[in-house]
PDB file of C-alpha atoms in Angstrom:
ATOM      1  CA  MET A 512      25.373  -8.004 -13.944  1.00 80.00           C
ATOM      2  CA  GLU A 513      25.019  -7.604 -10.212  1.00 93.00           C
ATOM      3  CA  THR A 514      21.384  -7.532  -9.112  1.00 95.00           C
ATOM      4  CA  LEU A 515      21.735  -4.109  -7.545  1.00 96.00           C
ATOM      5  CA  ASP A 516      23.194  -2.665 -10.761  1.00 96.00           C
ATOM      6  CA  LYS A 517      20.357  -4.251 -12.699  1.00 96.00           C
ATOM      7  CA  ILE A 518      17.815  -2.623 -10.384  1.00 97.00           C
ATOM      8  CA  LYS A 519      19.500   0.771 -10.637  1.00 97.00           C
ATOM      9  CA  GLN A 520      19.596   0.499 -14.412  1.00 97.00           C
ATOM     10  CA  GLN A 521      15.904  -0.416 -14.635  1.00 97.00           C
ATOM     11  CA  ILE A 522      14.978   2.502 -12.403  1.00 97.00           C
ATOM     12  CA  ALA A 523      17.192   4.903 -14.338  1.00 96.00           C
ATOM     13  CA  GLU A 524      15.972   3.827 -17.774  1.00 96.00           C
ATOM     14  CA  ASN A 525      12.237   3.679 -17.094  1.00 97.00           C
ATOM     15  CA  PRO A 526      10.626   6.905 -15.896  1.00 97.00           C
ATOM     16  CA  ILE A 527       7.452   5.048 -14.877  1.00 98.00           C
ATOM     17  CA  LEU A 528       8.237   1.615 -13.481  1.00 98.00           C
ATOM     18  CA  LEU A 529       6.146  -0.824 -11.477  1.00 98.00           C
ATOM     19  CA  PHE A 530       7.792  -3.737  -9.687  1.00 98.00           C
ATOM     20  CA  MET A 531       4.941  -6.202  -9.237  1.00 97.00           C
ATOM     21  CA  LYS A 532       3.911  -9.823  -8.856  1.00 96.00           C
ATOM     22  CA  GLY A 533       2.869 -11.050 -12.283  1.00 96.00           C
ATOM     23  CA  SER A 534       2.072  -8.674 -15.124  1.00 97.00           C
ATOM     24  CA  PRO A 535      -0.578  -5.950 -15.518  1.00 96.00           C
ATOM     25  CA  LYS A 536      -2.549  -8.364 -17.721  1.00 95.00           C
ATOM     26  CA  PHE A 537      -2.039 -11.357 -15.441  1.00 95.00           C
ATOM     27  CA  PRO A 538      -1.277 -10.072 -11.957  1.00 95.00           C
ATOM     28  CA  SER A 539      -0.470 -12.740  -9.356  1.00 93.00           C
ATOM     29  CA  CYS A 540      -1.464 -10.711  -6.314  1.00 92.00           C
ATOM     30  CA  GLY A 541      -4.431  -8.510  -5.463  1.00 92.00           C
ATOM     31  CA  PHE A 542      -2.262  -5.597  -4.388  1.00 94.00           C
ATOM     32  CA  SER A 543      -0.246  -5.706  -7.612  1.00 95.00           C
ATOM     33  CA  ALA A 544      -3.497  -5.966  -9.576  1.00 95.00           C
ATOM     34  CA  GLN A 545      -4.935  -2.842  -7.955  1.00 95.00           C
ATOM     35  CA  ALA A 546      -1.762  -0.809  -8.381  1.00 96.00           C
ATOM     36  CA  SER A 547      -1.401  -1.721 -12.059  1.00 97.00           C
ATOM     37  CA  GLN A 548      -5.104  -1.021 -12.677  1.00 97.00           C
ATOM     38  CA  ALA A 549      -4.686   2.485 -11.259  1.00 97.00           C
ATOM     39  CA  LEU A 550      -1.632   3.029 -13.466  1.00 97.00           C
ATOM     40  CA  ILE A 551      -3.428   1.752 -16.561  1.00 97.00           C
ATOM     41  CA  ALA A 552      -6.300   4.118 -15.766  1.00 97.00           C
ATOM     42  CA  CYS A 553      -3.837   7.018 -16.020  1.00 97.00           C
ATOM     43  CA  GLY A 554      -3.653   6.185 -19.715  1.00 96.00           C
ATOM     44  CA  GLU A 555       0.100   6.253 -20.243  1.00 96.00           C
ATOM     45  CA  GLN A 556       2.613   3.562 -21.063  1.00 96.00           C
ATOM     46  CA  PHE A 557       4.629   2.238 -18.170  1.00 97.00           C
ATOM     47  CA  ALA A 558       7.265  -0.413 -17.657  1.00 97.00           C
ATOM     48  CA  PHE A 559       6.942  -3.279 -15.220  1.00 98.00           C
ATOM     49  CA  VAL A 560       9.170  -5.948 -13.732  1.00 98.00           C
ATOM     50  CA  ASP A 561       7.612  -9.228 -12.606  1.00 97.00           C
ATOM     51  CA  ILE A 562       9.481  -9.987  -9.404  1.00 97.00           C
ATOM     52  CA  LEU A 563       8.181 -13.567  -9.341  1.00 96.00           C
ATOM     53  CA  GLN A 564      10.247 -14.143 -12.496  1.00 97.00           C
ATOM     54  CA  ASN A 565      13.201 -12.318 -10.951  1.00 96.00           C
ATOM     55  CA  PRO A 566      13.814 -13.733  -7.472  1.00 96.00           C
ATOM     56  CA  ASP A 567      17.117 -11.858  -7.213  1.00 97.00           C
ATOM     57  CA  ILE A 568      15.341  -8.522  -7.638  1.00 97.00           C
ATOM     58  CA  ARG A 569      12.647  -9.630  -5.226  1.00 96.00           C
ATOM     59  CA  ALA A 570      15.320 -10.284  -2.626  1.00 96.00           C
ATOM     60  CA  GLU A 571      17.439  -7.178  -3.199  1.00 96.00           C
ATOM     61  CA  LEU A 572      15.023  -4.366  -4.011  1.00 97.00           C
ATOM     62  CA  PRO A 573      13.352  -4.058  -0.569  1.00 95.00           C
ATOM     63  CA  LYS A 574      16.754  -3.292   0.987  1.00 94.00           C
ATOM     64  CA  TYR A 575      17.729  -0.791  -1.689  1.00 96.00           C
ATOM     65  CA  ALA A 576      14.306   0.861  -1.652  1.00 96.00           C
ATOM     66  CA  ASN A 577      13.903   0.765   2.131  1.00 93.00           C
ATOM     67  CA  TRP A 578      10.443  -0.606   1.354  1.00 95.00           C
ATOM     68  CA  PRO A 579       9.518  -4.083   2.539  1.00 92.00           C
ATOM     69  CA  THR A 580       6.762  -5.114   0.145  1.00 93.00           C
ATOM     70  CA  PHE A 581       5.530  -5.259  -3.459  1.00 95.00           C
ATOM     71  CA  PRO A 582       4.218  -3.681  -5.613  1.00 96.00           C
ATOM     72  CA  GLN A 583       6.504  -0.638  -5.749  1.00 98.00           C
ATOM     73  CA  LEU A 584       5.918   2.287  -8.085  1.00 98.00           C
ATOM     74  CA  TRP A 585       8.989   4.270  -9.118  1.00 98.00           C
ATOM     75  CA  VAL A 586       8.700   7.537 -11.039  1.00 97.00           C
ATOM     76  CA  GLU A 587      11.797   9.259 -12.377  1.00 96.00           C
ATOM     77  CA  GLY A 588      14.087   7.335 -10.080  1.00 96.00           C
ATOM     78  CA  GLU A 589      12.049   7.960  -6.971  1.00 96.00           C
ATOM     79  CA  LEU A 590       9.928   5.541  -4.997  1.00 97.00           C
ATOM     80  CA  ILE A 591       6.337   6.759  -4.909  1.00 97.00           C
ATOM     81  CA  GLY A 592       5.011   3.934  -2.764  1.00 96.00           C
ATOM     82  CA  GLY A 593       3.122   0.668  -2.665  1.00 96.00           C
ATOM     83  CA  CYS A 594      -0.455  -0.271  -3.483  1.00 95.00           C
ATOM     84  CA  ASP A 595      -2.155   1.794  -0.765  1.00 94.00           C
ATOM     85  CA  ILE A 596      -0.262   4.977  -1.647  1.00 95.00           C
ATOM     86  CA  VAL A 597      -0.837   4.526  -5.384  1.00 97.00           C
ATOM     87  CA  LEU A 598      -4.570   4.023  -4.824  1.00 95.00           C
ATOM     88  CA  GLU A 599      -4.880   6.862  -2.370  1.00 93.00           C
ATOM     89  CA  MET A 600      -3.089   9.219  -4.760  1.00 94.00           C
ATOM     90  CA  PHE A 601      -5.320   8.015  -7.581  1.00 95.00           C
ATOM     91  CA  GLN A 602      -8.478   8.646  -5.557  1.00 92.00           C
ATOM     92  CA  ARG A 603      -7.269  12.114  -4.591  1.00 89.00           C
ATOM     93  CA  GLY A 604      -6.478  12.847  -8.243  1.00 94.00           C
ATOM     94  CA  GLU A 605      -2.741  13.217  -7.593  1.00 94.00           C
ATOM     95  CA  LEU A 606      -1.489  10.189  -9.491  1.00 97.00           C
ATOM     96  CA  GLN A 607      -2.919  11.101 -12.897  1.00 97.00           C
ATOM     97  CA  PRO A 608      -1.046  14.448 -13.286  1.00 96.00           C
ATOM     98  CA  LEU A 609       2.184  12.903 -11.987  1.00 96.00           C
ATOM     99  CA  ILE A 610       2.009  10.068 -14.532  1.00 97.00           C
ATOM    100  CA  LYS A 611       0.844  12.299 -17.381  1.00 97.00           C
ATOM    101  CA  GLU A 612       3.524  14.921 -16.802  1.00 96.00           C
ATOM    102  CA  THR A 613       6.234  12.293 -16.493  1.00 96.00           C
ATOM    103  CA  ALA A 614       5.100  10.546 -19.671  1.00 96.00           C
ATOM    104  CA  ALA A 615       4.966  13.841 -21.574  1.00 95.00           C
ATOM    105  CA  LYS A 616       8.454  14.772 -20.408  1.00 93.00           C
ATOM    106  CA  HIS A 617       9.935  11.501 -21.621  1.00 91.00           C
ATOM    107  CA  LYS A 618       7.967  11.083 -24.834  1.00 84.00           C
ATOM    108  CA  THR A 619      10.993  11.562 -27.031  1.00 67.00           C
ATOM    109  CA  ASP A 620      12.899   8.884 -25.126  1.00 56.00           C
ATOM    110  CA  THR A 621      12.945   5.264 -26.212  1.00 56.00           C
ATOM    111  CA  PRO A 622       9.652   3.797 -25.070  1.00 54.00           C
ATOM    112  CA  ALA A 623       9.862   1.253 -22.281  1.00 54.00           C
ATOM    113  CA  GLU A 624       9.044  -2.388 -22.928  1.00 53.00           C
TER     114      GLU A 624
ATOM    115  CA  MET B 802       1.708 -13.421  21.799  1.00 84.00           C
ATOM    116  CA  LEU B 803      -0.486 -13.130  18.740  1.00 93.00           C
ATOM    117  CA  ILE B 804       1.121 -11.182  15.900  1.00 95.00           C
ATOM    118  CA  HIS B 805      -2.087  -9.172  15.824  1.00 96.00           C
ATOM    119  CA  THR B 806      -1.593  -8.078  19.437  1.00 96.00           C
ATOM    120  CA  ALA B 807       2.104  -7.376  18.931  1.00 96.00           C
ATOM    121  CA  ILE B 808       1.394  -5.062  15.991  1.00 97.00           C
ATOM    122  CA  GLU B 809      -1.308  -3.264  17.954  1.00 97.00           C
ATOM    123  CA  GLN B 810       0.860  -2.731  21.009  1.00 97.00           C
ATOM    124  CA  LYS B 811       3.871  -1.533  19.027  1.00 97.00           C
ATOM    125  CA  LEU B 812       1.816   0.983  17.041  1.00 97.00           C
ATOM    126  CA  LEU B 813       0.001   2.209  20.170  1.00 97.00           C
ATOM    127  CA  SER B 814       3.223   2.940  21.999  1.00 97.00           C
ATOM    128  CA  ALA B 815       5.061   4.385  18.984  1.00 98.00           C
ATOM    129  CA  PHE B 816       2.409   6.749  17.627  1.00 98.00           C
ATOM    130  CA  ASP B 817      -0.059   7.398  20.449  1.00 97.00           C
ATOM    131  CA  PRO B 818      -2.876   7.225  17.854  1.00 96.00           C
ATOM    132  CA  VAL B 819      -6.293   8.799  18.327  1.00 94.00           C
ATOM    133  CA  PHE B 820      -7.658   5.870  16.321  1.00 94.00           C
ATOM    134  CA  LEU B 821      -6.130   2.495  15.531  1.00 95.00           C
ATOM    135  CA  ASP B 822      -7.644  -0.528  13.842  1.00 94.00           C
ATOM    136  CA  VAL B 823      -5.559  -3.592  13.116  1.00 95.00           C
ATOM    137  CA  VAL B 824      -7.500  -6.131  11.063  1.00 94.00           C
ATOM    138  CA  ASN B 825      -6.384  -9.657  10.304  1.00 95.00           C
ATOM    139  CA  GLU B 826      -7.440 -10.151   6.681  1.00 92.00           C
ATOM    140  CA  SER B 827      -5.718 -13.489   6.214  1.00 91.00           C
ATOM    141  CA  HIS B 828      -9.009 -15.302   5.737  1.00 89.00           C
ATOM    142  CA  LEU B 829      -9.384 -13.392   2.446  1.00 88.00           C
ATOM    143  CA  HIS B 830      -6.247 -15.036   1.100  1.00 86.00           C
ATOM    144  CA  ASN B 831      -5.002 -18.436   0.080  1.00 86.00           C
ATOM    145  CA  VAL B 832      -3.552 -19.431   3.474  1.00 88.00           C
ATOM    146  CA  PRO B 833      -4.552 -21.997   6.120  1.00 88.00           C
ATOM    147  CA  GLN B 834      -7.412 -21.114   8.477  1.00 89.00           C
ATOM    148  CA  GLY B 835      -6.303 -19.153  11.524  1.00 88.00           C
ATOM    149  CA  SER B 836      -3.245 -17.705   9.755  1.00 90.00           C
ATOM    150  CA  GLU B 837      -1.748 -14.349  10.652  1.00 93.00           C
ATOM    151  CA  SER B 838      -0.299 -13.481   7.274  1.00 91.00           C
ATOM    152  CA  HIS B 839      -2.238 -10.504   5.881  1.00 93.00           C
ATOM    153  CA  PHE B 840      -3.072  -7.447   7.946  1.00 95.00           C
ATOM    154  CA  LYS B 841      -4.669  -4.078   7.405  1.00 94.00           C
ATOM    155  CA  VAL B 842      -3.909  -1.100   9.613  1.00 95.00           C
ATOM    156  CA  VAL B 843      -5.939   2.086   9.839  1.00 94.00           C
ATOM    157  CA  ILE B 844      -4.082   4.574  12.013  1.00 95.00           C
ATOM    158  CA  VAL B 845      -4.821   8.197  12.856  1.00 95.00           C
ATOM    159  CA  THR B 846      -2.202  10.162  14.716  1.00 96.00           C
ATOM    160  CA  PRO B 847      -0.896  13.719  14.979  1.00 97.00           C
ATOM    161  CA  ALA B 848       2.571  12.174  14.562  1.00 97.00           C
ATOM    162  CA  PHE B 849       1.825  12.135  10.801  1.00 97.00           C
ATOM    163  CA  ASN B 850       1.399  15.913  10.585  1.00 96.00           C
ATOM    164  CA  GLY B 851       3.716  17.259   7.905  1.00 95.00           C
ATOM    165  CA  MET B 852       4.716  13.780   6.692  1.00 96.00           C
ATOM    166  CA  ARG B 853       4.093  12.583   3.139  1.00 93.00           C
ATOM    167  CA  LEU B 854       2.400   9.221   2.603  1.00 94.00           C
ATOM    168  CA  LEU B 855       5.719   7.564   1.823  1.00 95.00           C
ATOM    169  CA  GLN B 856       7.240   8.837   5.066  1.00 96.00           C
ATOM    170  CA  ARG B 857       4.213   7.717   7.091  1.00 96.00           C
ATOM    171  CA  HIS B 858       4.314   4.231   5.637  1.00 96.00           C
ATOM    172  CA  ARG B 859       8.053   4.026   6.249  1.00 95.00           C
ATOM    173  CA  ALA B 860       7.536   5.100   9.858  1.00 97.00           C
ATOM    174  CA  VAL B 861       4.926   2.374  10.409  1.00 97.00           C
ATOM    175  CA  ASN B 862       6.954  -0.253   8.547  1.00 95.00           C
ATOM    176  CA  ALA B 863       9.958   0.543  10.753  1.00 95.00           C
ATOM    177  CA  ILE B 864       7.981  -0.086  13.943  1.00 97.00           C
ATOM    178  CA  VAL B 865       6.752  -3.483  12.745  1.00 96.00           C
ATOM    179  CA  ALA B 866       9.931  -4.347  10.827  1.00 94.00           C
ATOM    180  CA  GLU B 867      10.389  -7.605  12.735  1.00 94.00           C
ATOM    181  CA  GLU B 868       6.878  -8.812  11.905  1.00 93.00           C
ATOM    182  CA  LEU B 869       7.243  -7.731   8.275  1.00 91.00           C
ATOM    183  CA  ALA B 870      10.580  -9.441   7.844  1.00 88.00           C
ATOM    184  CA  GLU B 871       9.749 -12.767   9.415  1.00 86.00           C
ATOM    185  CA  LYS B 872       6.110 -13.265  10.115  1.00 88.00           C
ATOM    186  CA  ILE B 873       3.644 -11.495   7.900  1.00 92.00           C
ATOM    187  CA  HIS B 874       3.188 -11.441   4.168  1.00 91.00           C
ATOM    188  CA  ALA B 875       1.184  -8.262   3.577  1.00 91.00           C
ATOM    189  CA  LEU B 876       0.441  -5.096   5.489  1.00 93.00           C
ATOM    190  CA  ALA B 877      -2.079  -2.687   4.006  1.00 93.00           C
ATOM    191  CA  LEU B 878      -1.700   0.792   5.486  1.00 94.00           C
ATOM    192  CA  HIS B 879      -4.161   3.653   5.726  1.00 94.00           C
ATOM    193  CA  THR B 880      -2.487   6.540   7.491  1.00 95.00           C
ATOM    194  CA  TYR B 881      -4.191   9.804   8.445  1.00 94.00           C
ATOM    195  CA  THR B 882      -3.627  12.861  10.562  1.00 95.00           C
ATOM    196  CA  PRO B 883      -6.568  13.723  12.841  1.00 93.00           C
ATOM    197  CA  SER B 884      -7.644  16.623  10.600  1.00 93.00           C
ATOM    198  CA  GLU B 885      -7.541  14.438   7.453  1.00 91.00           C
ATOM    199  CA  TRP B 886      -9.531  11.802   9.300  1.00 91.00           C
ATOM    200  CA  TYR B 887     -12.261  14.228  10.378  1.00 88.00           C
ATOM    201  CA  GLU B 888     -12.399  15.676   6.886  1.00 85.00           C
ATOM    202  CA  TYR B 889     -12.624  12.178   5.409  1.00 79.00           C
ATOM    203  CA  TYR B 890     -15.492  11.269   7.679  1.00 75.00           C
ATOM    204  CA  ALA B 891     -17.206  14.629   7.361  1.00 71.00           C
ATOM    205  CA  GLU B 892     -18.319  13.396   3.947  1.00 70.00           C
ATOM    206  CA  LYS B 893     -19.162   9.841   4.935  1.00 69.00           C
ATOM    207  CA  PRO B 894     -19.513   9.512   8.686  1.00 62.00           C
ATOM    208  CA  PRO B 895     -19.196   5.965  10.061  1.00 64.00           C
ATOM    209  CA  VAL B 896     -22.802   5.677  11.184  1.00 68.00           C
ATOM    210  CA  SER B 897     -24.263   2.480  12.572  1.00 71.00           C
ATOM    211  CA  PRO B 898     -27.482   1.283  10.961  1.00 73.00           C
ATOM    212  CA  ARG B 899     -30.756   2.590  12.321  1.00 77.00           C
ATOM    213  CA  CYS B 900     -33.052   0.433  14.380  1.00 79.00           C
ATOM    214  CA  TYR B 901     -35.640  -1.541  12.433  1.00 78.00           C
ATOM    215  CA  GLY B 902     -37.841  -2.218  15.409  1.00 75.00           C
ATOM    216  CA  GLY B 903     -35.982  -5.185  16.937  1.00 73.00           C
ATOM    217  CA  ASN B 904     -37.927  -6.962  19.683  1.00 68.00           C
ATOM    218  CA  LYS B 905     -40.996  -4.860  19.155  1.00 67.00           C
ATOM    219  CA  THR B 906     -41.273  -5.828  15.496  1.00 59.00           C
ATOM    220  CA  GLU B 907     -40.709  -9.464  16.317  1.00 58.00           C
ATOM    221  CA  LYS B 908     -43.333  -9.389  19.048  1.00 57.00           C
ATOM    222  CA  ALA B 909     -45.690  -7.466  16.830  1.00 54.00           C
ATOM    223  CA  SER B 910     -45.338 -10.010  14.046  1.00 52.00           C
ATOM    224  CA  VAL B 911     -45.905 -12.981  16.339  1.00 49.00           C
TER     225      VAL B 911
END
């Protein structure tokens, strides 16, 4: 599958999706670590893609997203932002309702990996 | 020109900020000494009025696109409108530490 199609499919199939370096348990970058910590603190399941394991996605996604860096949080097909935005939203109490409402809406769907 | 200076100048002319702080944080990361790889920007400008965080970050990223694409590895962004900034600091103003006596204390203790 073309990388771009793969990206679009991942974004379409996972309502809460974090593209990051490493995994939430073993992040390979401080910014990815902070973003995934904030997401975990929201208490809902989310999907992630380790871009270090997927160099094609790492190369293509910034162009598609019009966002130059990682991590990237996508919710319901829309880019929310990178680490600073995720943290700022979390501190303002805006991230939690967004994640909770999205998770509740998609509960009947197949859970993400 | 230093990347640091280039980022500063581009942001100054693009956004006419009331406050701008560009910090080279590369020393906090696993890169050679003297690197210009990781930066943090705190920028306060009325240009952000009515823009969501995503739009603000995109606007900044666009101005330093060349640096982001070729030269730097990370750019942390903290973007505020003047009213957000004043509100933010109304709760925790950036005060400098009070004087502990300085010369007088030293002289007194001699």
